[in-house]
Amino acid sequence: MFELGVVYRNIERADRATTDALAALGSATVHEAMGRVGLMQPYMRPIFAGAQVSGTAVTVLLHPGDNWMLHVVAEQIQPGDIVVAAVTAGCTDGYFGDLLATSFKARGARALVIDAGVRDVKPLTEMNFPVWSKAISSKGTIKATLGSVNIPVVCAGMSVTPGDVIVADDDGVVVVPRQIAAKTLEAARAREANEGEKRAKLASGILGLDMYKMREPLEKAGLRYID
Amino acid sequence: MFELGVVYRNIERADRATTDALAALGSATVHEAMGRVGLMQPYMRPIFAGAQVSGTAVTVLLHPGDNWMLHVVAEQIQPGDIVVAAVTAGCTDGYFGDLLATSFKARGARALVIDAGVRDVKPLTEMNFPVWSKAISSKGTIKATLGSVNIPVVCAGMSVTPGDVIVADDDGVVVVPRQIAAKTLEAARAREANEGEKRAKLASGILGLDMYKMREPLEKAGLRYID
Amino acid sequence: MFELGVVYRNIERADRATTDALAALGSATVHEAMGRVGLMQPYMRPIFAGAQVSGTAVTVLLHPGDNWMLHVVAEQIQPGDIVVAAVTAGCTDGYFGDLLATSFKARGARALVIDAGVRDVKPLTEMNFPVWSKAISSKGTIKATLGSVNIPVVCAGMSVTPGDVIVADDDGVVVVPRQIAAKTLEAARAREANEGEKRAKLASGILGLDMYKMREPLEKAGLRYID
Amino acid sequence: MFELGVVYRNIERADRATTDALAALGSATVHEAMGRVGLMQPYMRPIFAGAQVSGTAVTVLLHPGDNWMLHVVAEQIQPGDIVVAAVTAGCTDGYFGDLLATSFKARGARALVIDAGVRDVKPLTEMNFPVWSKAISSKGTIKATLGSVNIPVVCAGMSVTPGDVIVADDDGVVVVPRQIAAKTLEAARAREANEGEKRAKLASGILGLDMYKMREPLEKAGLRYID
Amino acid sequence: MFELGVVYRNIERADRATTDALAALGSATVHEAMGRVGLMQPYMRPIFAGAQVSGTAVTVLLHPGDNWMLHVVAEQIQPGDIVVAAVTAGCTDGYFGDLLATSFKARGARALVIDAGVRDVKPLTEMNFPVWSKAISSKGTIKATLGSVNIPVVCAGMSVTPGDVIVADDDGVVVVPRQIAAKTLEAARAREANEGEKRAKLASGILGLDMYKMREPLEKAGLRYID
Amino acid sequence: MFELGVVYRNIERADRATTDALAALGSATVHEAMGRVGLMQPYMRPIFAGAQVSGTAVTVLLHPGDNWMLHVVAEQIQPGDIVVAAVTAGCTDGYFGDLLATSFKARGARALVIDAGVRDVKPLTEMNFPVWSKAISSKGTIKATLGSVNIPVVCAGMSVTPGDVIVADDDGVVVVPRQIAAKTLEAARAREANEGEKRAKLASGILGLDMYKMREPLEKAGLRYID
């Protein structure tokens, strides 16, 4: 809790199979499955289109304009992790570039989610290392002040505990608490189970009004049609 | 006028041939042809690059975080329409995804213009259903409160009357009132008629200063050259 | 200094070879080489991904909603220049489109950097004329008020003197004062010299903590590891 | 409809007594009475606290950085009017200051609502002429391009027809269409009628849960209390 | 953890004397005493100047445009509490006005901190009930969807656990975790202890450079004086 | 030019009498007198209403989250100066509070203009030390990295050279280059000379249309009146 200058080495990660299975469902379905919570603010955007990943969160708390702790967090990465970086105050500096990405990737990281800026967008795209960020900026950072690694952080308006599952794609970034990852996967799969059937019906011209039986509640709510 | 809970089924749509012809001219030329008015605010961005469409507006007024009326408006879509969705207060939630897009497309809609958020960007891109929106967000919505369909709305700062022509491309979204669609098409074509010639001149190195005869008015305005 | 209605025809441009060599280094490296200064605000974004250019600045000061001086600046462009456009107050109008781009290109301009809006994004992309701008907007402009050409301007928070070097890519736009262009090139090259070696080490799994010898200063700063 | 260069001299104003009575009810109550619509975007803020007014709208459409039409609209002001100024594109320039305010006040205007900037905040405060605006800025404007007076406009996201009622206070600006002004006044008064009684109950410690009989619907919705 | 539809009735509140003592120290000193963490984002502003309060947090999670749970949280307020309201997605609606404030005040609440909008600013000011909010807006809300009371929330970028101490004044809103409230009070008092002496020295013309003995470290860092 | 780590001790200040005389004219008049240039971006707001000052600029370039150089600049303040603080990247941290204000005031500073955040708003108001800033924030800063003092900086979009005149009031902040201060004062006075007469005319009901003889140019521009 607001501990500065500490690195937690042992965190309990969400189950690997569960974590990995969540990627395919996508951030929107997972967010719905959790009861429409867990989504980071929509200013978090991918640096290139099409990436869709899930992974276990290792967290890092940074200070404005200081990326020292990104080197510290690199050592704590295990294969299948996604690094989640929060900053103690709003900042758009470019904390992360292709050298750090090379290191993160070598450690097995799948992505970076950072509530600040990133740079080297072109090489990062070429090496296919996805980043969700608040900004893109060449602005470099210093290495002067300690933050922390693997403490609970708030990133883009969402609380992240180390070991939670991160699901990120073109629609945004969702945080699934470790304790409800299995339940969420189940709910997300159930949600998706009959989507194919629904899609076929809608494609054939059947209206959602009929498929979801909305006409009666709409009428009860007072909807009037005027010719 | 601020009617809630009503659906107008019969609207007068702009002439089909006129409407369809406006797409090729693009939002910038059409906006100029109208006297530099009609453009929605520039925060309205396409979810993928390259789409260029025109269509007749069917409108829907939504409440924050509530997409119920999108199912209601689906039934009012006719081939060649573009759905224009306004919200009664600022909201970035993801009101629209691939299921609704499947339904809209089956009804003949060409695009969605929404002053809020959208999700399922990847499948929407794959199915080539263009959306212009204020945000991209996985955040889901509820179905609790009535809005209206086919009433005049304000979308991204611009008044839209059902049946008006919408022209949208990478540069933005323009609203052409139905009554002046034909006149606007004519003016836009006139504007574009000699663009090829102008482009050739400029490409050859002739300056706009000479081509547009600006040197004299600039001098009159007091422009001084200093060597 | 705030001169309105003047066009300076003779400006001292940075050395051509130096200017051209800076493109390959990219905005992030050049910005670092200058001591982490010189970067325009990160809201300046390219209209398409992948462009990476450098050039000598010709500057133009515009008024809100008035692009008259863009025609005046066209005449002052020499091959290898980049036009830098500032506005006397915040404005997102689309000052620049494919006709002006055709003219600028014919004069030898490599890019436009404008603290306002641009339009005709699709044709500009097709003709491969890169623009870094604050906004994309169809909104047209008038030709009524004199600004100036080749006076010092402030563009997106950064001072630009005519003849300075502009380096722009997917990460942003950096301004290198003419007087320090050679020194900056040298420093940027030195910075990049051993990047390949560093990248190889990091890719092999060596940590930045060890490569940069950070463990001792981190310990001195009080970093604690908790198991 | 997007007419430029026209001044409508005869507009139908909302009933004077109805208009004047709406001020005391305030923007929040009036907005509720209309079904939670009619509110301009909340970036519209008063230049000083405490003003609470209502009046009939005379409208003016301006261009970015050009306040010429504010002089034209001055002539159309009648006692009890509020001037509503829209701009064809986003602009924060200071269109209005103490000289224009002196003129507006002499004509009987009660306030200005402008989707742009204002200046001379101190003298305007001293002369007690309230303005709701998007920005405060010393930036002056030119007089070059025609807009229109008393056409329907969109101001801060809300459609305004000349003669509509404007209700503005510290909470924001509401537009009441002329045709429903009487009905809205009635509904607003009904809404306010028992507020005193409610306030007394709540002040005595009675909970809204009980006063509004919410416990049962909350329980039905599934609310659980955990000790 | 993202529990919806629950109300925790028994929370452990920070020590009353400690909580109350923190108000006088102010948000800046308290934030420094915690190691420069704990501050909500600076868009949280008071609706009137001069209020300076501390209190124990009771939390509520709301949905966009829905204030139902504010009535539920009212019942959980104890004298000395401050209500902290988070929303599951960005929203500027006016969730709170003078009736709810009357109820909150009757229950003993000292303030409201809400990551959304508030209305009835004038009566709230008159009854001296301070609110820190993201926006001011007349926009009303509905009562349709369950949130939760007294679960951990993220408000304006900061994690708040029920029972934590909130310190708010003209400079912003700080969250002090319950467990470190006593230690923080001590550190804040120590910090302030010699401020009077420092202030006197600085007022007498002694420079911070000398008082804080900065000349040597500045010189070591390479600072050069040029005459 | 982008020099870091330097302090210029001898700067040429604008003439004292001229500088002091500009305060009474206000930012709007001075900005007009310069040809509508020189205004900082309108997000620069005073921390309390009513202050109206002018002074000679001493400048300081800061890094994000680092206020070390504010102590360095304090020593360079002479009576009648206004400190102008720029930051190398966007930052809202609270760089300045009541202790620094005490020191600045003791040195004779009249105000601070800072393109970042400020704190201790209440004591600053009580000691009547005006600040124009981008944000208000309790967030503290570190003292780790050298910036510079009395180099040319860009503050809120405007170039400031040490010794320039700053004019600031409720409407914004204007920069008058030292070389044109006398000329600007003269022009501003001329501008204001007949304002009293104009105000009296307008107050008597005479329209700007007539006083400024606008009817003919409006008619020529095509303005049409419709009854």
PDB file of C-alpha atoms in Angstrom, chain E residues 27 73 95 145 149 172:
ATOM      1  CA  SER E  27      -3.429  17.853   1.217  1.00  0.00           C
ATOM      2  CA  VAL E  73     -24.692   4.863   0.877  1.00  0.00           C
ATOM      3  CA  TYR E  95     -25.341  12.779  -9.583  1.00  0.00           C
ATOM      4  CA  THR E 145     -28.720  -0.472 -11.776  1.00  0.00           C
ATOM      5  CA  VAL E 149     -21.246   0.376  -1.030  1.00  0.00           C
ATOM      6  CA  GLY E 172      -6.742  18.531  -4.186  1.00  0.00           C
TER       7      GLY E 172
END
